[in-house]
Amino acid sequence: MQENNKKSRRKFFEIGIKFGLLASIGTVAVAKAFEDEENSGMVELMSTDGHIMQVPASEVHDMVHIKQDGYDPRVGFPDKKFVMVVDLAKCKNALKCQESCNKNHYITGENAWLKVYKMQESEKTAPYFMPTLCQHCDKPPCVKVCPVDATFKRQDGIVLIDNERCIGCRFCMAACPYSTRVFNWNEPDQPEAAHSGTYTPDHTGKPSVKGTVDKCDFCPHKIDMGELPHCVTACPNDVYSFGDIYEDAVTNGSGQTFKLSALLKERSGHRLLEGLGTEPSVYYLPPTERLVEFEEGMENYTEFQSVKKTEE
Amino acid sequence: MTQYDKLIKDLAPQKFGLRGKIWIGFLLVVILAALYAYYQQLNKGLIITGMRDYALWGVYISNFVFFVAISLVGSLVTAILRLSGVKWSTPLTRISEVIAVAAIIMAGLTIIIDMGRPDRIYYIFLHGRLQSPIIWDVLVITTYLLISILLLYYPLLPDFAILKKHFHNKPKLSKWYGKLSLKWSGTKKQTRIYNSSIKTLSVLIIPVAFGIHTVTAWLFATTYRPGWDSTNFGPYFIAGAFVAGAGAVVVIMFVLRKIYHLENYITDLHFDKMGKLLVMLCLVYLYFNVNEYLIPAYKSTNEESAHLVELFFGSYAPLFWTVIIGGLIVPVIALVFPKGRKPVPLFIIALLVVLGAWWKRYIIVTPTLLHPFLPIQGVPESWRHYFPTAFEWTITFGTLASALLIMTLLFRYLPIIPIHETAEERGILEHDKTETL
């Protein structure tokens, strides 16, 4: 593990790869890529899923936001272009990504933003699981049709929705060929946490608003803290890698960083519905030489559910 | 009584009888029910509809398309027929203009009903983006509404002047008609401006009318959805709109003729001509339908065939074939025979055509969305189907009733048959006028 981290150490975001743990006040974060092992002072921290854990103090750094002065959620981070790689060979439908996404975006409807489809192209070809989220297209058909500039594309490649602007015409949903947009048909029954803080399109679902459209936001609120999106860190199988196309690097949940161009070349990456010309920012690696049985994933598969009802 | 007086007596607006009052009461009840349903929708959200993330547009949108379609008849009868020098259409011009105005007003309101955040409607003007076909639709619909109102109003000027005189023993009514007549006195200068304005508007309204329905078609055709992704969509919608509009004119002219005893003005000849027109329009529309369905069916790409199989043989099949056969093929066959173009049979057929036209829009809008590119998974089973809920039906019927109410009120206060133009055509105006003065 340590070996791994050392190997993958590289400057990723401006402040390096920060990952995982976040102090409850949100002022300190832990850098996963660290060298200093001698310092043995321990601090108590709470992880994003609510566990208290002991962490060497040397791992704790001051929180650095990559947001700069004058940051505009409609413009995005400067000099970045985010990209995601989904390795279909590794996906065994664990659904931890979906769970984490639903939780952290306070999704209370019946249609998750991140869905893992059971796919089979034709009778004789192998079935596989395919996670889909907003593809953050470079030529987004949804943005093109929005009459009021409620959904927009930023300079860093992220497509967002301003739910204080959205008029609820749902044209974007009709235009999206990936069916990743979700409408708030009723008043969302979200936990209190969803209503804390001031609203920004940077953290979709905080809160969701009746009569407006929601979708995957590529987690700019995580990126800002030098962290990876919720789905990436939650995946136990390193299906997702996330990064910056300008740096030509993507990092998975275990902290391994890959050269994007090499990865796409070696593994024959592709994008969904390439023929439509939408130019997504999400790449897929084919489900070849899989280490897991497809049938195993079927245990988790629910055809008619993607958001677990909270048991209260 | 001179011919001229009889003409005015025949054509001047009449008070509602008992039937008229019952009719208005009925419409108001439907509208009130719809308002209640809409209030519920505002409170609870669109959750009270049958729409969900896949079937994200439903009967509201198809009803909107229907209204836009119907409104095109204003341009067909008043502009296209007028400009091509057709004389028989004069008594139908006002009827079709009234239908057009009522339909386009309701089209605008219906689209608001579908919005998730109607309270933000003004954002369309505040933050409007020209890239969006919705903005094109807003621009062209407001333009069409304006031209339609003018095209209804200008030919009314001399009629208002006539009515001002006619209702001299009802000072209030007379005063209103006088104001509306904009001091029309029939001078040469006024007549010249009047004629050239109407002609200009008639020319103007044709491209705008084509615009509204083409843009409405583009709301669908600009998406990637199989069943909508078609370059045929603009003309296909326009052809269908003329069918719906001509059907509506026939239905309404039949009813008005019956109630107001207008047999001397709306004659069997008018029904015969409208019947022939309807045959031609239905055939053109059938041709576009063949294009719209046959070519994708021939190619049968996966996406298209999933959609088409659903239409031809699946759960939409009964509706699809009823609409095509009952709303297009049967009317064509029936109207080819002169007997079919007599008022009563034509009325029944036109009713079928209008009903078919309404459901046709439903078939165009709703099934497509249920066949997305990625499979429908991870949502409740019920999301794979769409059928309007009782709330949606109530609201939809409310919009239809509102359109009928607007028409009823306009027909109450406006001469249904243009008095001035009819008198002019029959050559009884000048002569009688001097006599009565």
XYZ file of N, CA, C and O in Angstrom, chain A residues 110-112 115-119 130 132 139 141 143-151 162-171 173-179 181-187 209-212 272-273 276-278 301-307, chain B residues 41-49 51-58 60-61 114-118 120-121 123-125 127-135 218-220 222-225 228 302-303 369 372-381 383-384:
488
model
N -36.725 8.885 -6.837
C -36.698 7.449 -7.127
C -35.768 7.126 -8.281
O -35.770 6.018 -8.794
N -34.993 8.121 -8.709
C -34.120 7.908 -9.854
C -32.755 8.500 -9.531
O -32.585 9.709 -9.442
N -31.766 7.611 -9.333
C -30.432 8.084 -8.971
C -29.767 8.787 -10.150
O -30.096 8.538 -11.301
N -26.240 5.659 -12.241
C -26.897 4.359 -12.315
C -25.957 3.336 -12.922
O -25.126 3.662 -13.778
N -26.070 2.103 -12.469
C -25.267 1.029 -13.031
C -26.203 0.160 -13.860
O -27.057 -0.542 -13.323
N -26.060 0.287 -15.172
C -26.939 -0.459 -16.070
C -26.428 -1.872 -16.274
O -25.220 -2.100 -16.356
N -27.368 -2.784 -16.384
C -27.037 -4.142 -16.816
C -27.133 -4.105 -18.328
O -28.202 -3.868 -18.882
N -26.006 -4.283 -18.976
C -25.982 -4.142 -20.433
C -25.685 -5.473 -21.108
O -24.961 -6.322 -20.569
N -22.552 -1.337 -16.473
C -22.044 -0.058 -16.971
C -22.553 1.106 -16.112
O -23.702 1.485 -16.189
N -23.292 4.790 -15.292
C -23.438 6.025 -16.075
C -23.771 7.177 -15.147
O -24.482 7.019 -14.166
N -20.019 19.101 -26.153
C -21.090 19.726 -26.945
C -22.408 19.276 -26.347
O -23.108 18.442 -26.914
N -26.003 18.678 -25.544
C -27.296 18.988 -26.162
C -28.261 19.631 -25.162
O -29.131 20.398 -25.562
N -27.488 21.803 -22.774
C -27.172 23.233 -22.629
C -27.689 23.999 -23.844
O -28.212 25.098 -23.740
N -27.556 23.360 -25.002
C -27.991 24.003 -26.238
C -29.466 24.378 -26.177
O -29.849 25.447 -26.631
N -30.291 23.517 -25.623
C -31.740 23.761 -25.693
C -32.292 24.555 -24.512
O -33.431 25.002 -24.559
N -31.502 24.742 -23.461
C -32.029 25.441 -22.284
C -32.416 26.878 -22.639
O -31.587 27.637 -23.120
N -33.678 27.244 -22.385
C -34.115 28.580 -22.804
C -33.626 29.709 -21.902
O -33.668 30.870 -22.299
N -33.192 29.393 -20.680
C -32.888 30.471 -19.734
C -31.476 30.407 -19.165
O -31.185 31.039 -18.159
N -30.595 29.620 -19.811
C -29.218 29.551 -19.333
C -29.135 28.974 -17.915
O -28.256 29.334 -17.145
N -30.076 28.088 -17.586
C -30.051 27.487 -16.254
C -29.015 26.377 -16.209
O -28.354 26.164 -15.209
N -28.871 25.658 -17.296
C -27.826 24.649 -17.353
C -26.752 25.192 -18.284
O -27.031 25.792 -19.302
N -28.175 25.495 -12.552
C -28.478 26.477 -11.514
C -29.966 26.321 -11.197
O -30.814 26.747 -11.984
N -30.265 25.700 -10.070
C -31.677 25.430 -9.818
C -32.445 26.638 -9.292
O -33.632 26.563 -9.018
N -31.746 27.752 -9.193
C -32.472 28.996 -8.910
C -32.878 29.682 -10.213
O -33.578 30.682 -10.202
N -32.380 29.137 -11.320
C -32.695 29.703 -12.624
C -33.664 28.811 -13.404
O -34.469 29.290 -14.201
N -33.564 27.502 -13.154
C -34.325 26.509 -13.932
C -35.825 26.785 -13.857
O -36.378 27.014 -12.794
N -36.490 26.759 -15.047
C -37.928 26.999 -15.076
C -38.725 25.698 -15.163
O -39.945 25.714 -15.226
N -38.015 24.593 -15.217
C -38.697 23.293 -15.186
C -39.393 22.903 -16.473
O -40.401 22.208 -16.444
N -38.837 23.316 -17.634
C -39.494 22.946 -18.905
C -39.117 21.529 -19.332
O -39.785 20.939 -20.157
N -38.016 21.021 -18.800
C -37.566 19.651 -19.041
C -37.091 19.384 -20.468
O -36.969 18.246 -20.891
N -36.837 20.455 -21.215
C -36.325 20.294 -22.571
C -34.945 19.625 -22.529
O -34.612 18.787 -23.357
N -33.919 17.462 -20.475
C -34.070 16.025 -20.246
C -34.431 15.308 -21.547
O -33.967 14.207 -21.816
N -35.267 15.974 -22.355
C -35.632 15.387 -23.644
C -34.427 15.370 -24.573
O -34.262 14.460 -25.380
N -33.563 16.373 -24.421
C -32.416 16.492 -25.319
C -31.288 15.537 -24.948
O -30.532 15.103 -25.802
N -31.164 15.202 -23.668
C -30.041 14.356 -23.220
C -30.217 12.927 -23.698
O -31.184 12.275 -23.334
N -29.281 12.432 -24.513
C -29.436 11.063 -25.002
C -29.015 10.011 -23.970
O -29.214 8.824 -24.191
N -28.437 10.455 -22.868
C -27.939 9.506 -21.870
C -28.902 9.324 -20.700
O -28.592 8.626 -19.736
N -30.044 9.983 -20.755
C -31.077 9.888 -19.710
C -30.496 10.079 -18.317
O -30.822 9.336 -17.394
N -30.590 13.017 -16.612
C -31.192 14.123 -15.873
C -32.451 13.679 -15.151
O -33.199 12.840 -15.631
N -32.642 14.267 -13.999
C -33.690 13.840 -13.085
C -34.500 15.070 -12.682
O -33.930 16.141 -12.469
N -35.805 14.920 -12.627
C -36.658 16.060 -12.298
C -37.207 15.915 -10.884
O -37.499 14.804 -10.439
N -37.311 17.017 -10.184
C -37.930 16.989 -8.850
C -39.437 17.168 -9.013
O -39.938 18.290 -9.040
N -40.121 16.037 -9.124
C -41.558 16.076 -9.403
C -42.342 16.600 -8.201
O -43.400 17.177 -8.348
N -41.798 16.367 -7.013
C -42.471 16.929 -5.831
C -41.434 17.620 -4.943
O -40.260 17.706 -5.293
N -41.897 18.085 -3.809
C -40.987 18.739 -2.865
C -40.026 17.681 -2.329
O -40.447 16.724 -1.702
N -34.627 21.380 -5.517
C -35.788 22.263 -5.496
C -36.920 21.695 -6.343
O -36.681 21.262 -7.480
N -38.097 21.682 -5.784
C -39.276 21.193 -6.506
C -39.415 21.916 -7.836
O -39.262 23.132 -7.900
N -39.722 21.136 -8.874
C -39.978 21.742 -10.175
C -38.733 22.112 -10.965
O -38.822 22.837 -11.946
N -37.571 21.637 -10.510
C -36.338 21.899 -11.269
C -35.610 20.590 -11.545
O -35.937 19.555 -10.980
N -19.604 6.997 -24.786
C -20.948 6.516 -25.081
C -21.583 7.305 -26.222
O -21.493 8.527 -26.253
N -22.253 6.569 -27.119
C -22.973 7.178 -28.250
C -22.113 8.221 -28.958
O -22.563 9.330 -29.247
N -23.232 10.485 -31.881
C -24.114 11.645 -31.760
C -23.329 12.959 -31.732
O -23.911 14.032 -31.840
N -22.017 12.860 -31.550
C -21.205 14.071 -31.590
C -21.288 14.931 -30.341
O -20.988 16.113 -30.382
N -21.686 14.327 -29.234
C -21.824 15.121 -28.012
C -20.482 15.316 -27.299
O -20.355 16.171 -26.439
N -28.222 -6.369 -8.112
C -28.957 -5.687 -9.166
C -30.435 -5.529 -8.821
O -31.115 -6.496 -8.476
N -30.908 -4.294 -8.867
C -32.333 -4.055 -8.683
C -32.847 -3.326 -9.908
O -32.429 -2.201 -10.177
N -33.715 -3.976 -10.635
C -34.177 -3.397 -11.891
C -35.034 -2.153 -11.664
O -35.041 -1.239 -12.477
N -35.753 -2.148 -10.554
C -36.742 -1.082 -10.361
C -36.381 -0.108 -9.250
O -37.220 0.613 -8.750
N -35.118 -0.121 -8.826
C -34.748 0.778 -7.742
C -33.310 1.255 -7.893
O -32.432 0.483 -8.266
N -33.090 2.525 -7.656
C -31.716 3.026 -7.660
C -31.451 3.917 -6.451
O -30.327 4.284 -6.191
N -32.504 4.278 -5.744
C -32.330 5.051 -4.521
C -32.967 4.255 -3.395
O -34.168 3.990 -3.425
N -51.670 21.146 -8.401
C -50.378 20.922 -9.065
C -49.330 21.929 -8.595
O -48.170 21.580 -8.377
N -49.761 23.173 -8.415
C -48.832 24.189 -7.927
C -48.343 23.834 -6.529
O -47.166 23.996 -6.205
N -49.248 23.327 -5.725
C -48.905 22.978 -4.354
C -47.995 21.778 -4.272
O -46.952 21.809 -3.624
N -48.430 20.692 -4.923
C -47.732 19.417 -4.747
C -46.649 19.189 -5.776
O -45.815 18.310 -5.621
N -46.688 19.948 -6.846
C -45.727 19.726 -7.915
C -46.314 18.829 -8.987
O -47.433 18.325 -8.859
N -45.508 18.622 -10.046
C -45.985 17.835 -11.175
C -46.106 16.349 -10.837
O -46.431 15.533 -11.694
N -45.849 16.018 -9.586
C -45.980 14.631 -9.124
C -47.411 14.136 -9.317
O -47.647 12.946 -9.481
N -48.370 15.073 -9.334
C -49.768 14.654 -9.496
C -50.088 14.260 -10.937
O -51.169 13.796 -11.222
N -49.135 14.454 -11.833
C -49.347 14.006 -13.214
C -48.816 12.583 -13.377
O -48.197 12.037 -12.465
N -46.540 11.966 -15.492
C -45.195 12.107 -16.050
C -44.143 11.751 -15.006
O -44.338 11.979 -13.825
N -43.037 11.185 -15.494
C -41.874 10.929 -14.654
C -40.619 11.169 -15.488
O -40.720 11.652 -16.604
N -39.453 10.787 -14.965
C -38.206 11.158 -15.631
C -38.075 10.632 -17.063
O -37.359 11.227 -17.865
N -38.703 9.516 -17.383
C -38.617 9.054 -18.774
C -39.731 9.696 -19.604
O -39.448 10.410 -20.558
N -40.989 9.471 -19.211
C -42.093 10.146 -19.905
C -42.176 11.568 -19.362
O -43.080 11.919 -18.624
N -41.187 12.387 -19.750
C -41.049 13.679 -19.090
C -41.959 14.737 -19.678
O -42.097 15.824 -19.124
N -42.527 14.460 -20.843
C -43.567 15.323 -21.390
C -44.787 14.444 -21.631
O -44.655 13.283 -22.022
N -45.948 15.009 -21.423
C -47.149 14.200 -21.588
C -48.248 14.942 -22.300
O -48.012 15.643 -23.279
N -49.962 17.508 -21.539
C -49.922 18.976 -21.602
C -49.233 19.424 -22.894
O -49.681 20.342 -23.575
N -48.104 18.784 -23.176
C -47.353 19.176 -24.359
C -48.100 18.778 -25.629
O -48.162 19.555 -26.585
N -47.366 23.260 -18.131
C -46.400 22.160 -18.100
C -45.127 22.505 -17.329
O -44.341 21.627 -16.987
N -44.913 23.780 -17.067
C -43.650 24.191 -16.446
C -43.565 23.781 -14.977
O -44.540 23.884 -14.239
N -42.384 23.374 -14.578
C -42.170 23.032 -13.179
C -42.146 24.268 -12.297
O -42.516 24.228 -11.136
N -41.675 25.381 -12.845
C -41.589 26.626 -12.088
C -42.259 27.758 -12.853
O -41.579 28.661 -13.369
N -43.608 27.731 -12.916
C -44.292 28.805 -13.652
C -44.036 30.178 -13.058
O -44.158 31.192 -13.745
N -41.357 31.400 -12.518
C -40.162 31.986 -13.130
C -40.355 32.255 -14.619
O -39.371 32.413 -15.360
N -41.592 32.331 -15.051
C -41.871 32.479 -16.488
C -41.144 33.679 -17.087
O -40.667 33.630 -18.220
N -38.305 34.700 -16.570
C -36.890 34.420 -16.862
C -36.666 34.257 -18.366
O -35.570 34.494 -18.866
N -37.739 33.813 -19.052
C -37.634 33.620 -20.496
C -37.266 34.933 -21.174
O -36.525 34.955 -22.148
N -37.762 36.032 -20.622
C -37.433 37.341 -21.199
C -36.164 37.904 -20.573
O -35.365 38.556 -21.217
N -33.615 36.120 -19.109
C -32.397 35.356 -19.367
C -32.459 34.567 -20.673
O -31.712 33.619 -20.858
N -33.414 34.925 -21.547
C -33.626 34.140 -22.764
C -32.365 33.942 -23.584
O -31.546 34.848 -23.718
N -32.204 32.734 -24.113
C -31.041 32.430 -24.952
C -31.523 32.035 -26.335
O -32.320 31.107 -26.471
N -31.021 32.714 -27.333
C -31.538 32.492 -28.685
C -31.227 31.098 -29.240
O -31.812 30.683 -30.220
N -30.305 30.382 -28.603
C -30.001 29.027 -29.083
C -31.165 28.078 -28.882
O -31.256 27.037 -29.504
N -32.023 28.416 -27.927
C -33.044 27.453 -27.540
C -34.294 27.554 -28.397
O -34.881 28.628 -28.528
N -34.737 26.426 -28.982
C -35.970 26.443 -29.775
C -37.174 26.951 -28.976
O -38.134 27.436 -29.563
N -37.112 26.862 -27.657
C -38.228 27.374 -26.861
C -38.340 28.892 -27.032
O -39.437 29.440 -27.127
N -37.205 29.558 -27.089
C -37.228 31.003 -27.290
C -37.770 31.334 -28.685
O -38.541 32.274 -28.857
N -39.885 21.604 -34.294
C -38.448 21.569 -33.975
C -38.185 21.334 -32.497
O -37.107 20.875 -32.129
N -39.150 21.674 -31.649
C -38.968 21.371 -30.219
C -38.667 19.881 -30.076
O -37.956 19.461 -29.170
N -39.230 19.107 -30.965
C -39.018 17.658 -30.910
C -37.862 17.242 -31.809
O -37.008 16.458 -31.425
N -35.279 18.714 -32.780
C -33.906 19.090 -32.426
C -33.314 18.157 -31.366
O -32.175 18.346 -30.965
N -34.074 17.183 -30.904
C -33.507 16.202 -29.978
C -33.064 14.968 -30.772
O -33.352 14.852 -31.959
N -32.372 14.064 -30.073
C -31.885 12.858 -30.750
C -32.902 11.724 -30.726
O -32.627 10.629 -31.186
N -34.050 11.976 -30.121
C -34.967 10.872 -29.845
C -35.506 10.198 -31.106
O -36.006 10.881 -31.999
N -38.646 11.354 -33.181
C -38.682 12.817 -33.307
C -37.557 13.309 -34.210
O -37.676 14.363 -34.819
N -32.290 -0.202 -34.463
C -32.804 -0.693 -33.175
C -33.694 0.325 -32.477
O -34.782 -0.007 -32.019
N -33.206 1.551 -32.405
C -33.962 2.556 -31.667
C -35.300 2.819 -32.334
O -36.331 2.875 -31.683
N -40.620 9.118 -25.857
C -39.799 9.279 -24.659
C -39.600 7.976 -23.900
O -38.689 7.858 -23.092
N -35.705 5.432 -24.758
C -34.427 6.154 -24.753
C -33.294 5.279 -25.285
O -33.490 4.085 -25.536
N -32.117 5.875 -25.438
C -30.974 5.125 -25.971
C -30.454 4.108 -24.975
O -30.090 2.999 -25.342
N -30.374 4.502 -23.714
C -29.950 3.555 -22.684
C -31.210 2.902 -22.120
O -32.277 3.518 -22.107
N -31.086 1.661 -21.647
C -32.291 0.989 -21.160
C -32.895 1.698 -19.949
O -32.192 2.406 -19.232
N -34.191 1.522 -19.748
C -34.831 2.101 -18.571
C -34.615 1.124 -17.418
O -35.177 0.032 -17.407
N -33.756 1.504 -16.489
C -33.488 0.654 -15.324
C -33.368 1.532 -14.084
O -33.104 2.718 -14.178
N -33.555 0.894 -12.951
C -33.347 1.602 -11.693
C -34.455 2.570 -11.332
O -34.276 3.410 -10.459
N -35.582 2.463 -12.012
C -36.732 3.293 -11.642
C -37.951 2.382 -11.507
O -37.968 1.293 -12.090
N -38.957 2.801 -10.740
C -40.136 1.950 -10.565
C -40.725 1.504 -11.913
O -40.665 2.248 -12.898
N -41.289 0.337 -11.898
C -41.827 -0.251 -13.130
C -42.824 0.691 -13.795
O -42.877 0.813 -15.025
N -42.801 3.712 -14.219
C -42.201 4.793 -15.003
C -42.006 4.398 -16.462
O -41.633 5.223 -17.280
N -42.197 3.127 -16.777
C -42.007 2.688 -18.167
C -43.242 2.929 -19.024
O -43.253 2.628 -20.216
